[in-house]
CSV table of C-alpha atoms in Angstrom, one decimal:
chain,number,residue,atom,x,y,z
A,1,UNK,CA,137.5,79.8,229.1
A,2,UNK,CA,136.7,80.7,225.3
A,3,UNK,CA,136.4,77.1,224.1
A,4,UNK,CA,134.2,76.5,227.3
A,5,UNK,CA,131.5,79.3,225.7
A,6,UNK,CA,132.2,78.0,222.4
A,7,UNK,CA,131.2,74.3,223.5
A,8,UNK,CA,128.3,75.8,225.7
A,9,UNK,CA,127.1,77.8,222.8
A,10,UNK,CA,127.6,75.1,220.5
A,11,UNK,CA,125.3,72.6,222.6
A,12,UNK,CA,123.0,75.6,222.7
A,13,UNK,CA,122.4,76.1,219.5
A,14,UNK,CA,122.5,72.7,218.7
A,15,UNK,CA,119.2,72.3,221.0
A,16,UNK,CA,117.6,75.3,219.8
A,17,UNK,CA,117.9,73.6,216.1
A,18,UNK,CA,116.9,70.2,217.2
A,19,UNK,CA,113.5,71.9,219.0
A,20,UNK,CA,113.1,73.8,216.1
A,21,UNK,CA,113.0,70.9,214.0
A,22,UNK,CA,111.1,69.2,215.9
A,23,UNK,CA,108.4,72.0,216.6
A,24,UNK,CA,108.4,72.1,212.8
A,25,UNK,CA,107.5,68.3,213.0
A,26,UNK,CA,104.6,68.6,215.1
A,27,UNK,CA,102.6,71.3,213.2
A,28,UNK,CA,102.9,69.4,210.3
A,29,UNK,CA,101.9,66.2,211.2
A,30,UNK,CA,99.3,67.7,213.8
A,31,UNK,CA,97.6,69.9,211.2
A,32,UNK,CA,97.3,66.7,209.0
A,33,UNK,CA,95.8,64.8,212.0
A,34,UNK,CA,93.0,66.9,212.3
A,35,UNK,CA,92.7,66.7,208.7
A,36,UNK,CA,92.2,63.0,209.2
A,37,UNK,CA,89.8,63.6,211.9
A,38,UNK,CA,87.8,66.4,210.1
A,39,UNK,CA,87.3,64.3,206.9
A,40,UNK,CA,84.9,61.7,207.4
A,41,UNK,CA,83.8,61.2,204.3
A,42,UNK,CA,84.7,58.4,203.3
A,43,UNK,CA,84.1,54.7,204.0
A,44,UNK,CA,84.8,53.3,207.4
A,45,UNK,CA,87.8,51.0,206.0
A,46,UNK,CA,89.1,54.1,204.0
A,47,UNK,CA,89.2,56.5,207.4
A,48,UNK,CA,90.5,53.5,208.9
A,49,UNK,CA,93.5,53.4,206.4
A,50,UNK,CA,94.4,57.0,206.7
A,51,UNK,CA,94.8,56.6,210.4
A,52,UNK,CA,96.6,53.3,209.8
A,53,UNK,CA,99.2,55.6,207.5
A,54,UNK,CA,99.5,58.1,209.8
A,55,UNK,CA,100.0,55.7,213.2
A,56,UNK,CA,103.1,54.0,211.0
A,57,UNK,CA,104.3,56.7,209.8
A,58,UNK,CA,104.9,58.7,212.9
A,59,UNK,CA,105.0,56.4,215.6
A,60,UNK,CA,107.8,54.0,217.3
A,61,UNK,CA,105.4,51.4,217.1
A,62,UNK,CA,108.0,48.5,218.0
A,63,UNK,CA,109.5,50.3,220.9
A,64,UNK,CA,105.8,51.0,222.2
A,65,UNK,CA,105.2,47.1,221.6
A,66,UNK,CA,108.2,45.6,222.9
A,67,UNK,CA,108.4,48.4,226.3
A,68,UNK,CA,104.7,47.2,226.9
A,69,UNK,CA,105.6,43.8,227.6
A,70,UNK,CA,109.1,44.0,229.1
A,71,UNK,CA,112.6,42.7,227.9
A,72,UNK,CA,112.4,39.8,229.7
A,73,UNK,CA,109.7,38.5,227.6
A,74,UNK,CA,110.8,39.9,224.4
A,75,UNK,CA,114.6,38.2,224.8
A,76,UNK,CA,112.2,34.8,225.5
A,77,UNK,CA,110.2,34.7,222.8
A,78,UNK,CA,110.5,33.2,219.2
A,79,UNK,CA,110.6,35.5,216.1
A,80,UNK,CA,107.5,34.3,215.2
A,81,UNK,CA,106.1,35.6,218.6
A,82,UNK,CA,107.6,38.5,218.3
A,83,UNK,CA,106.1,39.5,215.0
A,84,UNK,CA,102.4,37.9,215.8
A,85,UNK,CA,102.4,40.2,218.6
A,86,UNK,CA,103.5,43.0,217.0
A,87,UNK,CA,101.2,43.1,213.9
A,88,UNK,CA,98.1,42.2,216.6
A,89,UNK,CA,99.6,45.6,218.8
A,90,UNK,CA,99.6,47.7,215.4
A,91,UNK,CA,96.0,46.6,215.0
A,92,UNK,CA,95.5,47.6,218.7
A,93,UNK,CA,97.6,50.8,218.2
A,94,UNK,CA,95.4,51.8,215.2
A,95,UNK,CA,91.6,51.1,216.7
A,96,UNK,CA,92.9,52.9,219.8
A,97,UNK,CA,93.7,56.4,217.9
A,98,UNK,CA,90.7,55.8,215.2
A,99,UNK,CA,88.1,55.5,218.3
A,100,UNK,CA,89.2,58.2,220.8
A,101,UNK,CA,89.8,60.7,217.9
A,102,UNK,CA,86.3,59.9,216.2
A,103,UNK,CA,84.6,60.2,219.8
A,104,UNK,CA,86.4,63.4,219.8
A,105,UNK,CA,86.0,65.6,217.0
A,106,UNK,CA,88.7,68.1,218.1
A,107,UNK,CA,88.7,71.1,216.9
A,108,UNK,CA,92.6,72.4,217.3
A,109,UNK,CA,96.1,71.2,218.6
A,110,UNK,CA,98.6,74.3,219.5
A,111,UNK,CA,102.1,74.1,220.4
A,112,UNK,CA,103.0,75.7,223.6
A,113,UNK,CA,106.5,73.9,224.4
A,114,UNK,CA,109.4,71.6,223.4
A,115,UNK,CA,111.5,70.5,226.0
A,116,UNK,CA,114.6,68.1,225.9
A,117,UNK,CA,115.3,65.2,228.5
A,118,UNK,CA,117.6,61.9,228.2
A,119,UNK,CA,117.3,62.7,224.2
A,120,UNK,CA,113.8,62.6,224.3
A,121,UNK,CA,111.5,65.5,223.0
A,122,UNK,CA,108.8,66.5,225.2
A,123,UNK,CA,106.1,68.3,223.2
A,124,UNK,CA,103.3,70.4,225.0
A,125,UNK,CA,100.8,71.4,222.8
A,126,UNK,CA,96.6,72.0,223.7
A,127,UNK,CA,94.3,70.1,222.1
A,128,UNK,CA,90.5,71.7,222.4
A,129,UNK,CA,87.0,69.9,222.0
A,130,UNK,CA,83.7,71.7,221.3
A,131,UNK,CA,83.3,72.4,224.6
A,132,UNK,CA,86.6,72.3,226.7
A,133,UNK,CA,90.1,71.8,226.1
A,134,UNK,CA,93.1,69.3,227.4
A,135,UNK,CA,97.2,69.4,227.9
A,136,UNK,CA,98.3,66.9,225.6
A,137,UNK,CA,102.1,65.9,226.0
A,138,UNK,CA,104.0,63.9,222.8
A,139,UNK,CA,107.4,62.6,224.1
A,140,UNK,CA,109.1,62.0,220.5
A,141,UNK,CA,112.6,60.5,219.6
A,142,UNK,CA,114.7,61.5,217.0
A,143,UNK,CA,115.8,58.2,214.7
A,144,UNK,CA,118.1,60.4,212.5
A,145,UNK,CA,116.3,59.9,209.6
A,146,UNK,CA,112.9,61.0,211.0
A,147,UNK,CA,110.9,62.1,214.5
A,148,UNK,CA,108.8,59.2,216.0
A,149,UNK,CA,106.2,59.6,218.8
A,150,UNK,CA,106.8,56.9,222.2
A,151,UNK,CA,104.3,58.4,224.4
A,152,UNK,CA,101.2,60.5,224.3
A,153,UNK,CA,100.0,62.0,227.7
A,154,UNK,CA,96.4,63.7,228.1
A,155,UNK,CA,96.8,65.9,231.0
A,156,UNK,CA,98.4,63.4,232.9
A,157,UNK,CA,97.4,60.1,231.7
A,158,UNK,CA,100.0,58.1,230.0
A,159,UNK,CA,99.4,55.9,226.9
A,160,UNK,CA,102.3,54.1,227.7
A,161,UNK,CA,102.2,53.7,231.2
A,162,UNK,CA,98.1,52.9,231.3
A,163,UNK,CA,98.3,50.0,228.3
A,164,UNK,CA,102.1,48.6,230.6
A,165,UNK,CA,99.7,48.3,233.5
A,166,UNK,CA,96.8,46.2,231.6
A,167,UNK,CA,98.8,44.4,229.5
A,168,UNK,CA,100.8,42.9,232.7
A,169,UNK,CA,97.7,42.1,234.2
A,170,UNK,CA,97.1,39.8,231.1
A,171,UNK,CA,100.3,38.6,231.2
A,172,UNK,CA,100.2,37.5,235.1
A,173,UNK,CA,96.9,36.3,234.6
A,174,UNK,CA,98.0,34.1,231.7
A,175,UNK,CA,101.3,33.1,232.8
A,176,UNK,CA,103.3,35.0,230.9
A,177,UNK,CA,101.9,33.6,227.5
A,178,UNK,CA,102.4,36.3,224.7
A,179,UNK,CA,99.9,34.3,222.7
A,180,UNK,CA,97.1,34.8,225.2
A,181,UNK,CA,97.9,38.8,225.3
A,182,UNK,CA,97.9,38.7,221.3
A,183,UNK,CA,94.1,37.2,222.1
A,184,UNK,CA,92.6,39.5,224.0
A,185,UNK,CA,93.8,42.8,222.3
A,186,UNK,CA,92.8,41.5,219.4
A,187,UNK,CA,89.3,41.3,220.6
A,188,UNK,CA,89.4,45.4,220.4
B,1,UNK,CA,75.4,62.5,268.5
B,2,UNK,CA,76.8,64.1,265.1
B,3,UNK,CA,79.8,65.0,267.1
B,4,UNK,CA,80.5,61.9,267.8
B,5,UNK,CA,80.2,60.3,264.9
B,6,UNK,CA,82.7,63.1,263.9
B,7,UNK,CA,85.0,61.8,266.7
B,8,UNK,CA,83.9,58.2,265.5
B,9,UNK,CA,84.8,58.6,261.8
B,10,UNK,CA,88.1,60.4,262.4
B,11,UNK,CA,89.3,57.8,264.6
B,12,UNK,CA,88.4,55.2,261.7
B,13,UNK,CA,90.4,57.3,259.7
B,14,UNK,CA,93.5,57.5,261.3
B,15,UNK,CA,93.6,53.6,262.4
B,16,UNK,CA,93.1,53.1,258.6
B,17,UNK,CA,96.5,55.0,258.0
B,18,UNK,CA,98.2,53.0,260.5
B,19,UNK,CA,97.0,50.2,258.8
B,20,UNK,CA,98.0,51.5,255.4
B,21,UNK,CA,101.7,51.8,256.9
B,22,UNK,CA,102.0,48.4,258.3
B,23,UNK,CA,100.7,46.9,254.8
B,24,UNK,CA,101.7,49.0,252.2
B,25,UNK,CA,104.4,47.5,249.6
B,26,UNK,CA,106.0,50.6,248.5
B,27,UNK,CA,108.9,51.6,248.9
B,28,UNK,CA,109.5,56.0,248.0
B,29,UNK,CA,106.6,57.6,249.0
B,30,UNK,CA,107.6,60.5,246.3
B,31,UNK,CA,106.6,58.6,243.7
B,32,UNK,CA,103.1,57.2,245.9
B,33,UNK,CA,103.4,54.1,243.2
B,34,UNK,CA,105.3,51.4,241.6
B,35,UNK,CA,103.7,51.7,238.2
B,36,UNK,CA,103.8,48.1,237.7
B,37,UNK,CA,102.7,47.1,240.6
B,38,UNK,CA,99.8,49.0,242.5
B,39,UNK,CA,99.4,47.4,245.8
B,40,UNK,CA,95.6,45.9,245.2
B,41,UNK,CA,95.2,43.1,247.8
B,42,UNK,CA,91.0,43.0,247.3
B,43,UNK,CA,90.7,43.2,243.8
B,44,UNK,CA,88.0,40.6,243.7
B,45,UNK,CA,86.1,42.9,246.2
B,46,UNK,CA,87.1,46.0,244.3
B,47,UNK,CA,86.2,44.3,240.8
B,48,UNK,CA,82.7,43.5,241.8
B,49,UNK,CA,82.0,47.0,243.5
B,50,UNK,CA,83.5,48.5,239.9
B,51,UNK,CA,80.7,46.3,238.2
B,52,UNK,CA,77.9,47.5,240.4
B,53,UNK,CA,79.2,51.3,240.1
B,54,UNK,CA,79.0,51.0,236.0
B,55,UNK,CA,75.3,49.8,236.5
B,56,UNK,CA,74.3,52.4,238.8
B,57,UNK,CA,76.3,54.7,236.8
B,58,UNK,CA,74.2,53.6,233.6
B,59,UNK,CA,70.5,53.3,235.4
B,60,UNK,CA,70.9,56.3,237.2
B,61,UNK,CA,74.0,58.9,236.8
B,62,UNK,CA,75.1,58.6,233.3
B,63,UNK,CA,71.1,59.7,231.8
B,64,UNK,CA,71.4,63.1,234.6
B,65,UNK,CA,74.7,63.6,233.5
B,66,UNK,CA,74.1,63.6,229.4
B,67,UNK,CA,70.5,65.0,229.6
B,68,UNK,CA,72.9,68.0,231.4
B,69,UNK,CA,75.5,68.7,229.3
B,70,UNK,CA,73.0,68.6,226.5
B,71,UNK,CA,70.8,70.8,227.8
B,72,UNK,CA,73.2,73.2,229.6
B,73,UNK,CA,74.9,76.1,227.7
B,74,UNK,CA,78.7,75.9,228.2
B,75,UNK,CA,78.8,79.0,230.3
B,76,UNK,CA,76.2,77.6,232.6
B,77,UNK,CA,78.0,74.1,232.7
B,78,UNK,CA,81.6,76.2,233.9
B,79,UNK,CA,79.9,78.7,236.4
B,80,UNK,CA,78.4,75.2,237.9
B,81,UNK,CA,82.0,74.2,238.0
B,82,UNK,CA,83.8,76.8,239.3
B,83,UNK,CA,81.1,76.7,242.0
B,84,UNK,CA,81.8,73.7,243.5
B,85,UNK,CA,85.8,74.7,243.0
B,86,UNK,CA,85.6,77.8,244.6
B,87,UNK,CA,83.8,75.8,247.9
B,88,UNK,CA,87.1,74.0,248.2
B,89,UNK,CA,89.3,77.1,248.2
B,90,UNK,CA,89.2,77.1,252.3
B,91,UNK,CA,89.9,73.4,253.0
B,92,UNK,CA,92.8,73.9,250.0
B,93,UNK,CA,94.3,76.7,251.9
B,94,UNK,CA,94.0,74.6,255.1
B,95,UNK,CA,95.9,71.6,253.3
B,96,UNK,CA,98.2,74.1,251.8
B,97,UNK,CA,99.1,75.2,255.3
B,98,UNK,CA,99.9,71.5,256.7
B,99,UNK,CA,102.3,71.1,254.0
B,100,UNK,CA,104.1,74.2,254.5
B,101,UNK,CA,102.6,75.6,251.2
B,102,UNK,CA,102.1,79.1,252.7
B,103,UNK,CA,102.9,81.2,249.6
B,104,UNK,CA,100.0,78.7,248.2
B,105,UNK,CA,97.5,79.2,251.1
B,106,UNK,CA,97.5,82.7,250.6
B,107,UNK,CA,96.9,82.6,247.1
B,108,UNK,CA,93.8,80.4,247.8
B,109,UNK,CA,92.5,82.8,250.2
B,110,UNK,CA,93.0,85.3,247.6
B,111,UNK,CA,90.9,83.0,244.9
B,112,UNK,CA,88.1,82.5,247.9
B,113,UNK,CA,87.7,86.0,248.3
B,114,UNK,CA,87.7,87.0,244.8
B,115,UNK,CA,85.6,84.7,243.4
B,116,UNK,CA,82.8,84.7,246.4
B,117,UNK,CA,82.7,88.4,246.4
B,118,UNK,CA,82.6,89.0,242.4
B,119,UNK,CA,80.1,86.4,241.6
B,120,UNK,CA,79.5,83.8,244.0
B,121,UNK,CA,82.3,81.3,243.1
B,122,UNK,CA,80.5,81.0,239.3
B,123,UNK,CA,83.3,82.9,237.4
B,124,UNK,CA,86.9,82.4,238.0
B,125,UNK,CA,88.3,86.1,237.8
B,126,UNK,CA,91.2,85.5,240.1
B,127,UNK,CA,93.1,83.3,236.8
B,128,UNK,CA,92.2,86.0,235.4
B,129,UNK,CA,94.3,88.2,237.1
B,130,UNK,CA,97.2,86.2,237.8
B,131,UNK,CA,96.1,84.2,240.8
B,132,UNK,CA,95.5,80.3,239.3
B,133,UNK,CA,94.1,77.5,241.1
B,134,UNK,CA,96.4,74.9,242.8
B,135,UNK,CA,94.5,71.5,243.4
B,136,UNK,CA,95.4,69.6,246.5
B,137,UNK,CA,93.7,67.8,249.0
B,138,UNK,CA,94.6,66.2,252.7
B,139,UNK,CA,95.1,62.9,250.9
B,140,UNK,CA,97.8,64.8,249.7
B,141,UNK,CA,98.9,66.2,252.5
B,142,UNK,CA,99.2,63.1,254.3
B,143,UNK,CA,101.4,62.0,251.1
B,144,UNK,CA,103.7,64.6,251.5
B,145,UNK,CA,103.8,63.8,255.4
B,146,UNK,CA,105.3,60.5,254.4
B,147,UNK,CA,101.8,58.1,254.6
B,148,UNK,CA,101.8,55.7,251.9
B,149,UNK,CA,99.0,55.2,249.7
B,150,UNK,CA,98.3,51.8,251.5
B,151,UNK,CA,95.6,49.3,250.0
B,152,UNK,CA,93.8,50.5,246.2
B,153,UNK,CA,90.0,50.4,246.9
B,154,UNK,CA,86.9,50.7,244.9
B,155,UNK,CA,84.2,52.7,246.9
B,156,UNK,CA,80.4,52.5,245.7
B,157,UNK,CA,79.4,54.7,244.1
B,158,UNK,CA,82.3,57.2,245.0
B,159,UNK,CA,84.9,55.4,242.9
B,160,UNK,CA,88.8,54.9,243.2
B,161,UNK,CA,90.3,55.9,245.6
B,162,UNK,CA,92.7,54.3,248.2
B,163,UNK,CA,93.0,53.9,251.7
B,164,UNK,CA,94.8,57.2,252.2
B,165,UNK,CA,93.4,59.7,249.9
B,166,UNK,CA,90.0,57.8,251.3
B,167,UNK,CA,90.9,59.0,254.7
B,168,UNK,CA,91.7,62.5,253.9
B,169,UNK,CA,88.3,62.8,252.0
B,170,UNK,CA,86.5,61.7,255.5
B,171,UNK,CA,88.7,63.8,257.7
B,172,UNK,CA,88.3,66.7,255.2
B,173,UNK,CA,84.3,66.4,255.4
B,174,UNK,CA,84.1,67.1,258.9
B,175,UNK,CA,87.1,69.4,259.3
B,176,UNK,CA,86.2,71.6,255.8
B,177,UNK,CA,85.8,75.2,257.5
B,178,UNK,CA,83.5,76.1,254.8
B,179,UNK,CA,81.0,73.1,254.2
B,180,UNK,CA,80.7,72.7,257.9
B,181,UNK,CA,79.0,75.8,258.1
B,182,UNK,CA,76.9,75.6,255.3
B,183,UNK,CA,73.2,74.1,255.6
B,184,UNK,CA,72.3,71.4,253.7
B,185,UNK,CA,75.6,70.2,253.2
B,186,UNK,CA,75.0,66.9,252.0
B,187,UNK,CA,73.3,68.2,249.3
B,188,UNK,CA,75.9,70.4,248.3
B,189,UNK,CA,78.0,67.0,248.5
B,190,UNK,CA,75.8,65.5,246.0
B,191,UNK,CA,76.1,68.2,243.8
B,192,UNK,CA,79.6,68.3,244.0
B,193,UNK,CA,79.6,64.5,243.0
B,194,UNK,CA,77.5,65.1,240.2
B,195,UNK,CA,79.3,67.8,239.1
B,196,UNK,CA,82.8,65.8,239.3
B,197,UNK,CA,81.1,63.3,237.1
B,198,UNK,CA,80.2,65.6,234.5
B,199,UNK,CA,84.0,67.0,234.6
B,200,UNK,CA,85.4,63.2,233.6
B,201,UNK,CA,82.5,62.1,231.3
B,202,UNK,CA,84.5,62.3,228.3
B,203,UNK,CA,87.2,60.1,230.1
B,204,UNK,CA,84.6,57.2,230.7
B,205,UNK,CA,83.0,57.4,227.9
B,206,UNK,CA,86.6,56.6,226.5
B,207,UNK,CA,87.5,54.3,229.0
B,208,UNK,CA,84.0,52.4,227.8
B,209,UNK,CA,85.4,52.3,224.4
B,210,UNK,CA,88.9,52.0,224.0
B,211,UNK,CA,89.7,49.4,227.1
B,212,UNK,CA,90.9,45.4,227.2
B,213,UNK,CA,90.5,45.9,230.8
B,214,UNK,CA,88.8,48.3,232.6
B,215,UNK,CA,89.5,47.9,236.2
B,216,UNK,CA,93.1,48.4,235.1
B,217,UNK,CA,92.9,50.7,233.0
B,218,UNK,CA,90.7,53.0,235.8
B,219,UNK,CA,93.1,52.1,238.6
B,220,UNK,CA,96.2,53.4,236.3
B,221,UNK,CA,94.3,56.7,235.8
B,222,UNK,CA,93.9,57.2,239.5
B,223,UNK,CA,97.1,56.7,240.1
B,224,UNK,CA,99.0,58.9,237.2
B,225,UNK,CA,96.9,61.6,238.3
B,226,UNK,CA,97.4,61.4,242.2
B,227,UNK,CA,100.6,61.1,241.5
B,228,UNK,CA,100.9,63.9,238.9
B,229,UNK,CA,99.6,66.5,241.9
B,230,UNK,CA,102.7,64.7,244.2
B,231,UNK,CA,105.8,64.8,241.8
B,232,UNK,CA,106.9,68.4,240.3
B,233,UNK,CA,108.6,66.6,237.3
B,234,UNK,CA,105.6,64.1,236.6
B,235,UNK,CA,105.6,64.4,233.0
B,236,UNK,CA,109.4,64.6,232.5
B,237,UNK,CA,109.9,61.2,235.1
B,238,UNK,CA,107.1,59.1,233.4
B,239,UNK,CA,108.7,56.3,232.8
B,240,UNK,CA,109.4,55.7,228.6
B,241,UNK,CA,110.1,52.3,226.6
B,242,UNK,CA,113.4,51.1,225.4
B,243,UNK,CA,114.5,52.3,221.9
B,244,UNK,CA,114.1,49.5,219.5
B,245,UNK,CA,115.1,50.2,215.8
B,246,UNK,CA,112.3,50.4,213.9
């Protein structure tokens, strides 16, 4: 019975240190988004870079890539691929973030939440415009040496799930080709 | 000659469900959708009916809809929303009351009551005091009573929707308890469009912008949200990618 308690407190507190870690995390990197997003000042390819720093610095970019066009077609394709594809879907990544948070001009991100499922970190948090003001979900992983973002939800729209669903659309449309997808986000 | 067009639409309705069983691909209807695979057999149709809502969207709705939110004060713009919310209280409670939601269907009558009797529906005291608003619809309901989604579908000038949910937004216009007593109801229908547009101008605007494929990327939306109002766990079940080291 007393080593039970002591393992259920130990997972416990284990949790509460992880969330806490992670909460600490998300102010920090949040606070410095809006940063981004507040200071315009400079030139369009400097803004651009900052974002660029910020998307490779805190996001699982490959896992994002690679989950967005399925195993199947990442165990079939060459290195070379691999890499062409991946370089276009930072691009992608990138102009994705840089145009919805300059058509945005949020004002504040809060914390409300962390939860824990499957070893992935479910942040809640608000994110308010000038005139209203969203839930914003960040499902994060833990890579042991830092915290990396996989998803991002407004209210309930899924990054990842919304880009799986037109990037298969691509794919069937093309036959599979991973070259043809590598065209046509690269249009964005 | 209205009633039985009533009779006539309802009828449509409900053969369209039976339809929607017979030719529907999924298989949990929990879930209401594969995510990969949204059953979609008219996508040429529903493509070309996207294009032609876009233009009447930019000839006609999108100018009303920006010349509004740039003329109207905030306040102004939320009392005109929790207008139209507040009209749908009774039909909510109804739907509630199909699903066995009955804790629910009393806390919408509660809203209702509030809200009409402080200030018309305009200001949402009942959040304010503990009673929040819980969206549903009978498109809903029928997806909790086991009807699949069926066929996606475009619908001019409406938007996505699909065969189901369609058919609970036709039975719920002539069953609404509220609207059906109201005069000039098909104005307040028009209003109520307008005013849904307004809410998700922001979202199109972005979905304008930030899109490979629009079509797609409107019919995912649809679909994460209907299903976000069927599954308690939404957020925590989305599904995630495979860990790759960085």
């Amino acid at each position: 019975m007393k080593i039970l308690l002591i393992l259920i407190t130990t997972i416990f507190s284990f949790s509460a240190t992880q969330a806490s870690e992670v909460s600490e995390w998300f102010e920090k990197e949040s606070s410095q988004f809006l940063e981004i997003i507040s200071n315009n000042e400079g030139t369009e390819s400097e803004n651009y870079e900052k974002y660029k720093y910020f998307v490779n610095k805190n996001f699982a970019i490959k896992s994002i890539a690679y989950g967005l066009i399925g195993e199947k077609l990442v165990n079939n394709s060459s290195e070379i691929e691999l890499s062409e594809y991946l370089n276009a879907f930072t691009d992608y990544l990138i102009k994705t973030i840089y145009k919805l948070a300059n058509s945005n001009s949020s004002s504040s991100i809060v914390l409300q939440d962390v939860d824990i499922k499957d070893d992935i970190f479910i942040i809640k948090s608000e994110i308010s415009y000038k005139k209203s003001s969203a839930n914003l979900y960040w499902k994060v992983i833990d890579t042991g040496t830092s915290f990396k973002i996989i998803d991002v939800i407004v209210e309930n729209t899924s990054y990842f799930v919304t880009k799986k669903s037109e990037f298969n659309k691509i794919l069937r449309k093309n036959k599979g080709s991973l070259e043809a997808l590598v065209k046509e986000i690269q249009k964005i | 000659m209205k009633r039985n067009l009533k009779v006539i639409l309802i009828l449509i309705s409900v053969s369209f469900l039976k339809i929607t069983s017979l030719y529907s691909n999924e298989q949990i209807f929990e879930s209401g959708v594969s995510y990969d695979e949204i059953y979609d057999p008219i996508e040429p149709i529903n493509r070309l009916v996207l294009n032609f809502n876009f233009f009447i969207d930019d000839i006609a709705i999108r100018p009303i809809v920006k010349t509004y939110r740039f003329i109207a004060p905030e306040p102004v713009e939320k009392g005109v929303s929790n207008f139209f919310s507040n009209l749908k209280e009774p039909i909510r409670t109804v739907s509630f009351i199909l699903q066995g939601e009955f804790y629910k269907s009393f806390n919408s009558v509660g809203r209702f009551t509030i809200n009409t009797l402080t200030s018309l529906g305009t200001f949402d005291l009942a959040s304010k005091v503990g009673m929040e608003k819980n969206e549903t619809d009978l498109g809903i309901t029928l997806a909790k009573g086991g009807v699949s989604s069926g066929p996606y579908i475009v619908i001019p000038i409406i938007g996505p929707s699909n065969v189901r949910d369609f058919s609970g937004d036709v039975i719920e216009y002539f069953v609404d308890p509220l609207s059906n007593n109201l005069p000039n109801r098909e104005y307040i229908a028009i209003g109520n469009g307008l005013n849904e547009r307004v809410e998700i101008d922001e979202q199109i605007d972005k979905v304008r912008d930030v899109s490979s494929d629009r079509y797609e990327m409107i019919k995912s939306i649809y679909y994460q949200n209907r299903n976000a109002q069927l599954e308690e766990e939404y957020i925590q079940n989305l599904p995630v990618p495979k860990i790759y080291i960085e």
